[in-house]
mmCIF file of C-alpha atoms and ligand atoms in Angstrom:
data_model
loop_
_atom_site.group_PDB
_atom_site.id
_atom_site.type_symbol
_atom_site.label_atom_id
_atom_site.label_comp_id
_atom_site.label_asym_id
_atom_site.label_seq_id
_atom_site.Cartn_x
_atom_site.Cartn_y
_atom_site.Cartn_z
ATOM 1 C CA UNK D 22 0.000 0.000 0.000
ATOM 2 C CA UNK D 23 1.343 3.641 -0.857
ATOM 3 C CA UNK D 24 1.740 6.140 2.496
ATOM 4 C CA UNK D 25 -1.024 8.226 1.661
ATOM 5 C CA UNK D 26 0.297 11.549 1.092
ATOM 6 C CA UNK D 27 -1.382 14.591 3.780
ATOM 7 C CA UNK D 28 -3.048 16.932 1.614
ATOM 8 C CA UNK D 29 -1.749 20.482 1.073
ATOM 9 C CA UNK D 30 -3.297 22.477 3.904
ATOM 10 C CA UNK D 31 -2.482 19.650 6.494
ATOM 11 C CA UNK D 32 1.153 19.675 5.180
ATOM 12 C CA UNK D 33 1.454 23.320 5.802
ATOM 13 C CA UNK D 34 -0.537 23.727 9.019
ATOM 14 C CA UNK D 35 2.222 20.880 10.377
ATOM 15 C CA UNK D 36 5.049 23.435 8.803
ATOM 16 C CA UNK D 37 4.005 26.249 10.402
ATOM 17 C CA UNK D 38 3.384 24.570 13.970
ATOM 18 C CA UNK D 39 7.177 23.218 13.647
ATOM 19 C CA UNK D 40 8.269 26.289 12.557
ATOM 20 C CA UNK D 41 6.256 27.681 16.033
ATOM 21 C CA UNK D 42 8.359 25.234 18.116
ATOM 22 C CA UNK D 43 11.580 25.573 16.788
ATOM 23 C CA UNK D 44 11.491 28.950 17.264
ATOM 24 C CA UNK D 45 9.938 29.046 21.182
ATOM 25 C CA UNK D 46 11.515 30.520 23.675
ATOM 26 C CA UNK D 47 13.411 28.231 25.903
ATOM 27 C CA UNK D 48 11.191 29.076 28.377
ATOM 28 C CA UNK D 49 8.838 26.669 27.391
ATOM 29 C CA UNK D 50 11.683 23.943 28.192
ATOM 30 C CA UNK D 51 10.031 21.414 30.742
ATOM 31 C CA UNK D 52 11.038 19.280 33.684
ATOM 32 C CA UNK D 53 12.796 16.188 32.572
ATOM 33 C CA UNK D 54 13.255 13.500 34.879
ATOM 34 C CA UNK D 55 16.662 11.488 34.953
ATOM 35 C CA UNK D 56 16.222 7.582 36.103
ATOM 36 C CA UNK D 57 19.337 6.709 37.486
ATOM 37 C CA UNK D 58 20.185 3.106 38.889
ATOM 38 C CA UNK D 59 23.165 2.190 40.866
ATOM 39 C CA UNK D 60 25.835 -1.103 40.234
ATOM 40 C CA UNK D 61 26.596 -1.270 44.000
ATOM 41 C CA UNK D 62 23.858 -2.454 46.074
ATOM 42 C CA UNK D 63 21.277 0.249 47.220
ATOM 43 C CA UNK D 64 22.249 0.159 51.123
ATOM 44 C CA UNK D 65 26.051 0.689 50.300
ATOM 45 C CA UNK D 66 28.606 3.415 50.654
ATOM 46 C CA UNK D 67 28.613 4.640 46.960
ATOM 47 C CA UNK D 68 24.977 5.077 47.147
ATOM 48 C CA UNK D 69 24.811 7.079 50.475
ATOM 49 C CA UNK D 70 27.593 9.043 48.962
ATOM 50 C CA UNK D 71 25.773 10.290 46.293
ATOM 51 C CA UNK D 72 21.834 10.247 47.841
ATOM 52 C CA UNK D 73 22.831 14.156 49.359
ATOM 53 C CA UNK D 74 23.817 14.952 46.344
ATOM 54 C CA UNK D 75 20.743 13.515 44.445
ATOM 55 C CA UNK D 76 18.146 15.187 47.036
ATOM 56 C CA UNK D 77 20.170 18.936 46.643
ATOM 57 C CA UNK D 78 20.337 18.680 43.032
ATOM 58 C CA UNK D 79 15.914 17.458 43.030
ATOM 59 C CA UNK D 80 15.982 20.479 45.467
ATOM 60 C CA UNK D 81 17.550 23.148 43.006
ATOM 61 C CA UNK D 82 16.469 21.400 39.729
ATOM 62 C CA UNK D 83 12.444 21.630 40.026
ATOM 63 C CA UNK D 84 11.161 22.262 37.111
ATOM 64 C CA UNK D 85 14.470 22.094 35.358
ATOM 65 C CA UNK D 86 16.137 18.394 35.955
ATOM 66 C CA UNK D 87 15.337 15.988 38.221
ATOM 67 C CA UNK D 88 16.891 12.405 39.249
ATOM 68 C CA UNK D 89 14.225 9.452 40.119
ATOM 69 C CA UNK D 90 16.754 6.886 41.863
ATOM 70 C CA UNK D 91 15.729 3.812 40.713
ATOM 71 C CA UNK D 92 17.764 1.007 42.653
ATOM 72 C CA UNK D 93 21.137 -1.044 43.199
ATOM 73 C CA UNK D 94 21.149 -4.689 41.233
ATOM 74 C CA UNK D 95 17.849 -5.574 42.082
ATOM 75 C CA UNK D 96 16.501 -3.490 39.495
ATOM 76 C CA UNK D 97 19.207 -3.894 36.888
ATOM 77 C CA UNK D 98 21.880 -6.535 37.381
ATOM 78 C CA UNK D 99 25.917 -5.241 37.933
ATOM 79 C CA UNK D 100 27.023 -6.188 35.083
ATOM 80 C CA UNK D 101 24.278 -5.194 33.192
ATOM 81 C CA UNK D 102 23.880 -1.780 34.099
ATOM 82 C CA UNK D 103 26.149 -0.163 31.623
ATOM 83 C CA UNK D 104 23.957 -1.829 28.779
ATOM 84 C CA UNK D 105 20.909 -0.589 30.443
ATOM 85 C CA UNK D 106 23.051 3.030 29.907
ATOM 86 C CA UNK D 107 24.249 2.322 26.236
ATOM 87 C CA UNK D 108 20.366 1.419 25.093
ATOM 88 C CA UNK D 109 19.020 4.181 27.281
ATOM 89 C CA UNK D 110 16.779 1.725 29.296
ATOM 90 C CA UNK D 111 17.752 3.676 32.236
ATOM 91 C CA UNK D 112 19.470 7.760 31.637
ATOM 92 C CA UNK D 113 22.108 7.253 34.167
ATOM 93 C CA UNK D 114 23.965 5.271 36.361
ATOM 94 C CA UNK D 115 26.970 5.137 39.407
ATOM 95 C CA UNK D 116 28.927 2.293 38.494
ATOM 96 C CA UNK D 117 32.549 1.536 37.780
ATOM 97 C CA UNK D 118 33.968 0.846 34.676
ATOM 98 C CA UNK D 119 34.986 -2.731 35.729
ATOM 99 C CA UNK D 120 31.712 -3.990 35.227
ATOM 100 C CA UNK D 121 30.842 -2.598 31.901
ATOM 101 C CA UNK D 122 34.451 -4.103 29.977
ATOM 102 C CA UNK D 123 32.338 -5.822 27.860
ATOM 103 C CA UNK D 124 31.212 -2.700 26.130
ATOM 104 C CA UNK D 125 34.546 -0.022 26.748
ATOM 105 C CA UNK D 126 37.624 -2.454 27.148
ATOM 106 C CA UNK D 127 38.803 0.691 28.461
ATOM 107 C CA UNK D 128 36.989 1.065 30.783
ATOM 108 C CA UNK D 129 39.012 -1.433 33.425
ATOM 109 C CA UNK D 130 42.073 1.892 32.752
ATOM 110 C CA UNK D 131 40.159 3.987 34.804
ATOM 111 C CA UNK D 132 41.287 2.020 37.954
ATOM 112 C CA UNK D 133 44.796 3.031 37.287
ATOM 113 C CA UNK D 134 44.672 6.130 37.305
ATOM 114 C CA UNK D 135 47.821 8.143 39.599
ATOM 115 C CA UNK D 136 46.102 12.111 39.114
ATOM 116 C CA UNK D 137 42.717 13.186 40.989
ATOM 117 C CA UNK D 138 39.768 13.460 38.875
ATOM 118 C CA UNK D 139 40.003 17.076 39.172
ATOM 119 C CA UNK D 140 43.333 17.033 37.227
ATOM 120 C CA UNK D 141 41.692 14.794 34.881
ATOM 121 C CA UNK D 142 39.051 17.248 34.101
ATOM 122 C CA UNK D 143 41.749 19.728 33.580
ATOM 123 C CA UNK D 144 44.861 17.871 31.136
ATOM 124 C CA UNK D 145 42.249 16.059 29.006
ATOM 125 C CA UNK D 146 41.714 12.866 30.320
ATOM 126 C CA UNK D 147 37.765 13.751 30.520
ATOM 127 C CA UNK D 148 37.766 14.386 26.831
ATOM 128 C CA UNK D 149 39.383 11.614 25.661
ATOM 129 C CA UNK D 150 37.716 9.315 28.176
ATOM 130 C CA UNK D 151 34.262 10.713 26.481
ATOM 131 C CA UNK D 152 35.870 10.302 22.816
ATOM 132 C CA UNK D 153 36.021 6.903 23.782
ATOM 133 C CA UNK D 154 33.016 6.213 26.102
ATOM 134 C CA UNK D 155 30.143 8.300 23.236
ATOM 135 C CA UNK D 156 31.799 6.191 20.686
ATOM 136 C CA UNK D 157 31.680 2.988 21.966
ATOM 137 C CA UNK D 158 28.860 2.649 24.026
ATOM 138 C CA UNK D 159 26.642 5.809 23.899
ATOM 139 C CA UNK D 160 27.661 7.228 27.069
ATOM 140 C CA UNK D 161 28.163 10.573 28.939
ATOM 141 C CA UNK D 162 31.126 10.137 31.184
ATOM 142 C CA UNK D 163 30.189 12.763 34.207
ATOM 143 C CA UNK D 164 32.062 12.579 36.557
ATOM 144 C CA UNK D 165 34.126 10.132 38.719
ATOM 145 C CA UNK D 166 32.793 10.304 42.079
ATOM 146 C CA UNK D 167 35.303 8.412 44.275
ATOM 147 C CA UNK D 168 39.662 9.370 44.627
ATOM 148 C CA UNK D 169 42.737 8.509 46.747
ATOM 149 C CA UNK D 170 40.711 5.328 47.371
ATOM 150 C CA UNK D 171 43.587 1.857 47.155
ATOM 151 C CA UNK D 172 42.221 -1.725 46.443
ATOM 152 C CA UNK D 173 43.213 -4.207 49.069
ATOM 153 C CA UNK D 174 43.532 -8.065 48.764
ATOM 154 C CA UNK D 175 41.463 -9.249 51.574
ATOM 155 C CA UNK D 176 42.654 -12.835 52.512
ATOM 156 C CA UNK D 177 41.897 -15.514 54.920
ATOM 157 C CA UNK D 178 44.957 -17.862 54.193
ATOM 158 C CA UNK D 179 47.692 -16.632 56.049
ATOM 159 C CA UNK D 180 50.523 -15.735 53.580
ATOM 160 C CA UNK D 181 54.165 -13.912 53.874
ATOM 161 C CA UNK D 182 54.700 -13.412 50.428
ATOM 162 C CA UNK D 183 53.045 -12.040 46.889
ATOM 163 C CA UNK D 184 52.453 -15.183 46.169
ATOM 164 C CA UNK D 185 48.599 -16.491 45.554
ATOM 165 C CA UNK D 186 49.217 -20.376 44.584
ATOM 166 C CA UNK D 187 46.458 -22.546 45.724
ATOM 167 C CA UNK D 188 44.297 -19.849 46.661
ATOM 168 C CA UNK D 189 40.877 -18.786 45.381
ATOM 169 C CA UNK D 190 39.957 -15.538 45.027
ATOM 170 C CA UNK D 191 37.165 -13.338 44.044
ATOM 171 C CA UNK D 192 37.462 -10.712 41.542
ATOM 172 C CA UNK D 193 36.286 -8.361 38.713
ATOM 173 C CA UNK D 194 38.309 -7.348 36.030
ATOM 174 C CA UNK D 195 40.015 -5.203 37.977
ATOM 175 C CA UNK D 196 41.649 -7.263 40.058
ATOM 176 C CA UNK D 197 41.781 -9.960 37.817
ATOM 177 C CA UNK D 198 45.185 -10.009 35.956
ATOM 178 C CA UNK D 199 47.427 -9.119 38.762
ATOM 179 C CA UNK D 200 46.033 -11.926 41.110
ATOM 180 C CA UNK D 201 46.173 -13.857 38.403
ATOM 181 C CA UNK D 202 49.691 -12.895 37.627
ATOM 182 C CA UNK D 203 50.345 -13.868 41.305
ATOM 183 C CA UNK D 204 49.062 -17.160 40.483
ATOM 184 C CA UNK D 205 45.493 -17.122 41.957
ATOM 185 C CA UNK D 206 43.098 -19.043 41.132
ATOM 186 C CA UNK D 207 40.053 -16.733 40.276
ATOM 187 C CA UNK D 208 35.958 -16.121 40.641
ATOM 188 C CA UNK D 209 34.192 -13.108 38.888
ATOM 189 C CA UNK D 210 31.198 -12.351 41.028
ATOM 190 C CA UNK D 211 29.274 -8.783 41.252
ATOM 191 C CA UNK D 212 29.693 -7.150 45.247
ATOM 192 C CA UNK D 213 26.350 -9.035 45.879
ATOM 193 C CA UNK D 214 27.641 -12.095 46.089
ATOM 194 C CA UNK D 215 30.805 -11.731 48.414
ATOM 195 C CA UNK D 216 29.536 -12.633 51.447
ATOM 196 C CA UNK D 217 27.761 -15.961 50.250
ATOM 197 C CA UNK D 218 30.863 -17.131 48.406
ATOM 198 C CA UNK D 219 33.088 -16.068 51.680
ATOM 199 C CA UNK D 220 30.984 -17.912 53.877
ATOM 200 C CA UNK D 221 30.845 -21.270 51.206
ATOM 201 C CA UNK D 222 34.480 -21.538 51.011
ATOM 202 C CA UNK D 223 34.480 -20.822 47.211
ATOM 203 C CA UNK D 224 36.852 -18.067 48.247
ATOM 204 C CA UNK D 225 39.411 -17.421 50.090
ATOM 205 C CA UNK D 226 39.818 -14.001 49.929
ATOM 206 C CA UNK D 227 38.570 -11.119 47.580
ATOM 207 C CA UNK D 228 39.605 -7.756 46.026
ATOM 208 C CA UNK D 229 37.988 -4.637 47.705
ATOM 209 C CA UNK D 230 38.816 -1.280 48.134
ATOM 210 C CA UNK D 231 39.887 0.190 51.555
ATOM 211 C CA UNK D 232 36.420 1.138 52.284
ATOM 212 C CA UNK D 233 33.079 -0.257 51.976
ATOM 213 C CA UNK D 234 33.363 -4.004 53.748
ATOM 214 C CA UNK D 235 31.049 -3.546 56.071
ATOM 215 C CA UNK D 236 28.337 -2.659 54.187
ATOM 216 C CA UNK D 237 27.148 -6.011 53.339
ATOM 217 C CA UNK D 238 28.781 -7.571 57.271
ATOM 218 C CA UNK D 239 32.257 -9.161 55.195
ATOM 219 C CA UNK D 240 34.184 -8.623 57.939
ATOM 220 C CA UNK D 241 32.818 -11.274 59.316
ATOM 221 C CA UNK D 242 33.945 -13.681 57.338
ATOM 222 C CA UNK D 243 37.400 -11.569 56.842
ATOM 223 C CA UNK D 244 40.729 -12.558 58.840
ATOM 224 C CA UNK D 245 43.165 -10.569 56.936
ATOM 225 C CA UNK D 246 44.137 -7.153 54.601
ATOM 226 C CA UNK D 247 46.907 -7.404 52.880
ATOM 227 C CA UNK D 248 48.945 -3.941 52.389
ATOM 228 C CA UNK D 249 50.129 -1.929 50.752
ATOM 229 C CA UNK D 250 47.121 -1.303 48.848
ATOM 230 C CA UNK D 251 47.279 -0.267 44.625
ATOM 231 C CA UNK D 252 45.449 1.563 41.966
ATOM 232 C CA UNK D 253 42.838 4.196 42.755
ATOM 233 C CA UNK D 254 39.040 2.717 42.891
ATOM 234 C CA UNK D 255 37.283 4.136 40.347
ATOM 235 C CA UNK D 256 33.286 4.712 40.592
ATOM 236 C CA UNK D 257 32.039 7.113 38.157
ATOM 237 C CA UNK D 258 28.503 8.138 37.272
ATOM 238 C CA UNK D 259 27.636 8.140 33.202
ATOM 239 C CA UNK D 260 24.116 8.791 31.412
ATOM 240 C CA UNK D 261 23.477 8.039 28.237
ATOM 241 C CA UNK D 262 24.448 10.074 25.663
ATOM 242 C CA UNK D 263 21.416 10.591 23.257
ATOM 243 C CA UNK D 264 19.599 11.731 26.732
ATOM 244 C CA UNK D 265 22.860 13.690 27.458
ATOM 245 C CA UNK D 266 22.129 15.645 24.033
ATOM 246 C CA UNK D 267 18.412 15.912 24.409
ATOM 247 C CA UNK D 268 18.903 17.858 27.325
ATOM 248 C CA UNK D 269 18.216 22.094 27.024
ATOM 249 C CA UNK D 270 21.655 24.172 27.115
ATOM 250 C CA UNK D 271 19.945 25.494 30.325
ATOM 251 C CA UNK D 272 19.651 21.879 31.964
ATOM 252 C CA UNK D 273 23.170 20.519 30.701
ATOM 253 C CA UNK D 274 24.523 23.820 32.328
ATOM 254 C CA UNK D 275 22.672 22.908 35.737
ATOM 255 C CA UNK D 276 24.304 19.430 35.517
ATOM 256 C CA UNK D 277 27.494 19.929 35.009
ATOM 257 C CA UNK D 278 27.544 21.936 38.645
ATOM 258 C CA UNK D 279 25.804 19.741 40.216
ATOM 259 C CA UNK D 280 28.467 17.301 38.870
ATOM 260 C CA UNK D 281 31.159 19.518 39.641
ATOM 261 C CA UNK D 282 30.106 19.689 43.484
ATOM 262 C CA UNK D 283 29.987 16.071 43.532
ATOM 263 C CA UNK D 284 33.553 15.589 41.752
ATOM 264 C CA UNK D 285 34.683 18.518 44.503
ATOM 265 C CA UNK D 286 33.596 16.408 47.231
ATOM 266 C CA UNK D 287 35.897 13.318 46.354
ATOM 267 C CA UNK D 288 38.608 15.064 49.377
ATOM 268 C CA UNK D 289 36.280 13.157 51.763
ATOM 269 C CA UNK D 290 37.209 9.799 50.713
ATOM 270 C CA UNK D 291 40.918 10.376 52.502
ATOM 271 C CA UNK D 292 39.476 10.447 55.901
ATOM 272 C CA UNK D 293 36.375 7.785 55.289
ATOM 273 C CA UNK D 294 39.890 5.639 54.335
ATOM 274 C CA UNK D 295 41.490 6.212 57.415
ATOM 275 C CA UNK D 296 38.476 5.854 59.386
ATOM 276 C CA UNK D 297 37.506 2.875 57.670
ATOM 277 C CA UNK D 298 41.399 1.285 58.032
ATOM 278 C CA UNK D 299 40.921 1.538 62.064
ATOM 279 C CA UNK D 300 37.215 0.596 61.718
ATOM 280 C CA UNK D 301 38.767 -3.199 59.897
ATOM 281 C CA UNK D 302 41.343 -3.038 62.805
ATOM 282 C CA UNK D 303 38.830 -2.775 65.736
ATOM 283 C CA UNK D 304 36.712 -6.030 63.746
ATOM 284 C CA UNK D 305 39.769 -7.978 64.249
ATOM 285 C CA UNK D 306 40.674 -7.597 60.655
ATOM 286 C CA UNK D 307 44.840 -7.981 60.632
ATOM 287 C CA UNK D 308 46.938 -6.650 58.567
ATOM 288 C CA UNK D 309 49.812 -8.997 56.345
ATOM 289 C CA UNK D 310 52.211 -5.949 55.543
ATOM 290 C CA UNK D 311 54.978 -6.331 52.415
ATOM 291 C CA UNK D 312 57.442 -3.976 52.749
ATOM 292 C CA UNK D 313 60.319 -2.377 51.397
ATOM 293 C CA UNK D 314 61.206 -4.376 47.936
ATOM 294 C CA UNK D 315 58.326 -6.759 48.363
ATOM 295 C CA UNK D 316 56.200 -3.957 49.012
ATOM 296 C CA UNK D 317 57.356 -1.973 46.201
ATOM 297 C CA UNK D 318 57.404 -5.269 43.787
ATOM 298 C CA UNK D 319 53.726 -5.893 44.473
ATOM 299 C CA UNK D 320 52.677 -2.497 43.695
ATOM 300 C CA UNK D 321 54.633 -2.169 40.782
ATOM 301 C CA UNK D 322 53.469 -5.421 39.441
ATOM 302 C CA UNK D 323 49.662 -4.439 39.696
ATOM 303 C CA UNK D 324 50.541 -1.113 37.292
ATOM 304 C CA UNK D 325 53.011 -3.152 34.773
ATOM 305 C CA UNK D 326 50.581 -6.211 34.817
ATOM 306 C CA UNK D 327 47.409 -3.899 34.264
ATOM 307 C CA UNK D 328 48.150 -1.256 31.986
ATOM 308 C CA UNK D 329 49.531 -4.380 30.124
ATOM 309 C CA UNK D 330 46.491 -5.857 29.776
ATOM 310 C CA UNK D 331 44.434 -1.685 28.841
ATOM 311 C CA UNK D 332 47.123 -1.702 25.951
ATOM 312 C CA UNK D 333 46.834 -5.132 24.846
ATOM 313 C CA UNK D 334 43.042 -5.008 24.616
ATOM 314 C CA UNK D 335 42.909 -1.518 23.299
ATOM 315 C CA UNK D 336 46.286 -1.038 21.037
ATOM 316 C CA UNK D 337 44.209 2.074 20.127
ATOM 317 C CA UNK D 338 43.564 3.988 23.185
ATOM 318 C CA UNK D 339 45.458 2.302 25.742
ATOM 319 C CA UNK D 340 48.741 3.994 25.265
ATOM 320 C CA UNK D 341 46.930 7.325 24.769
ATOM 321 C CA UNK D 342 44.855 6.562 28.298
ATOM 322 C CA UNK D 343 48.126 5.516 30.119
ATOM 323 C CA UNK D 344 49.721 9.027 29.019
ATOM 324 C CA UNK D 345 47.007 11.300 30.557
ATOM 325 C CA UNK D 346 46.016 9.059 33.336
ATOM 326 C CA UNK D 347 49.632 8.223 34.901
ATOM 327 C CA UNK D 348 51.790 10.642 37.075
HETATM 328 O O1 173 B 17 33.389 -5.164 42.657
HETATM 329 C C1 173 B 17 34.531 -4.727 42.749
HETATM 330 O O2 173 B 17 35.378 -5.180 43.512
HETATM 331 C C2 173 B 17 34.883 -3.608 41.886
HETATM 332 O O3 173 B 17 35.162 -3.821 40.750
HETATM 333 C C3 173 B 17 34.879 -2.250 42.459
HETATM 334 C C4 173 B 17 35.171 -1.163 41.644
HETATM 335 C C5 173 B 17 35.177 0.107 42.184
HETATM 336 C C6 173 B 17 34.872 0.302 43.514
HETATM 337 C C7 173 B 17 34.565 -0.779 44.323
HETATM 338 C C8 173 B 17 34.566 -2.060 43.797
#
């Protein structure tokens, strides 16, 4: 059957109506809602990080921008969520680029970053991070909401060297070549299911940053940190880009200082780390300390063996990643 064409006056009554729009003042620009989900489960520290920030920015956005907090990985899955962003199923999300690899290999760089995210924002990192993040997976990269943050190894095997033989332990890609490397035997599983494969034995240990384990009660089933820490935990919050373009000048302006108060905020993570350090002392959480050489080895290791794998998986970007990223 042939589209049936509109006759003349329709045609130009539709012209002159588009012709209206395109040419209202902005003022006519409505509320849009954001839906935002979260990777790390609902009750955890990224969440209440960020649930200020989401009720100040509701409080100064009405009737200009709003965020509707949908949930942690009940609603959408960890290591779905950054598809959920890329086909715009939800507009944004807090999650870390380890569990979206699938769609930006380079995404699992962002971990090893040695500058603040304010310094990132400022030598170009942010710009080719977005080159890479609209182009791959249509997503906004906003801003990265945690800093000065190390990943631990958190063990309950008792061992006196950097050495991981026999031992299981969970991970996500970013943890997963350089416990590998130390010859661990490995389990991907999203923060969800720590605690159940801790208390099953189908771990012995897991990768973690210095903050956050007692969120979901793993200290119980945790006898050891292992120090020093490495890389910088990375938790950023992206939206999806064609909802990123829809928005008006007026509301993308409104984001990016709401984003830019969040980002500014990141100094608090320095003394939630030390807080959190003596918190996993008082548990009865000990510490297996490698210094000197060791200690330097280990850390040195976790860059060589990770950027390694950024560079092999991105021969592209990786090199250009490790330039801006690195001290
Ligand atoms: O689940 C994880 O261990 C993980 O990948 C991660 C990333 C950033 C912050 C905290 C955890």
């Amino acid at each position: 059957m042939k589209p049936s064409k509109p006759s003349r006056p329709i045609a130009l009554a539709a012209l002159a109506t588009a012709a209206a729009l395109a040419f209202a003042p902005s003022v006519q620009a409505q509320e849009t809602t954001l839906r935002l989900v979260s990777a790390f489960p609902e009750n955890g520290n990224y969440v209440q990080h960020i649930t200020p920030w989401m009720q100040k920015f509701n409080a100064e956005g009405k009737g200009l921008l709003q965020i509707n907090f949908i949930g942690g990985p009940k609603a959408i899955p960890t290591f779905e969520v950054g598809n959920a962003v890329k086909t715009g199923v939800v507009d944004m999300a807090l999650s870390a680029g380890a569990f979206y690899t699938s769609l930006i290999p380079e995404a699992d760089a962002l971990k090893l970053a040695q500058i603040s995210a304010v310094e990132q924002r400022k030598n170009g990192a942010y710009e080719l991070i977005n080159e890479i993040w609209n182009k791959k997976a249509n997503m906004q990269y906003l801003t990265r909401v945690t800093d000065y943050t190390p990943f631990h190894l958190y063990i309950n095997k008792k061992i006196d060297k950097p050495d991981l033989t026999g031992i299981k332990i969970r991970v996500t890609p970013i943890y997963r070549d350089f416990f590998q490397a130390l010859n661990a035997n490995v389990v991907t599983t999203a923060p969800g299911e720590v605690y159940t494969a801790l208390e099953r034995g189908v771990v012995d240990g897991y990768g973690w940053p210095i903050h956050g384990i007692f969120d979901l009660n793993w200290q119980e089933k945790t006898k050891y940190r292992v120090d020093p820490g490495f890389y910088n935990a990375e938790v950023t919050l992206v939206m999806n880009l064609d909802a990123y373009k829809k928005l008006s000048d007026k509301q993308r302006e409104f984001l990016q200082r709401q984003v830019l108060a969040l980002e500014a905020r990141n100094e608090e993570w320095k003394k939630i780390n030390e807080a959190e350090a003596k918190r996993q002392a008082a548990a009865g959480i000990q510490t297996i300390e490698f210094t000197g050489d060791v200690a330097k080895q280990y850390v040195d290791k976790a860059y060589e063996v990770g950027w390694a794998a950024v560079i092999k998986a991105s021969p592209e970007y990786g090199p250009k990643l490790k330039q801006v990223l690195s001290r």
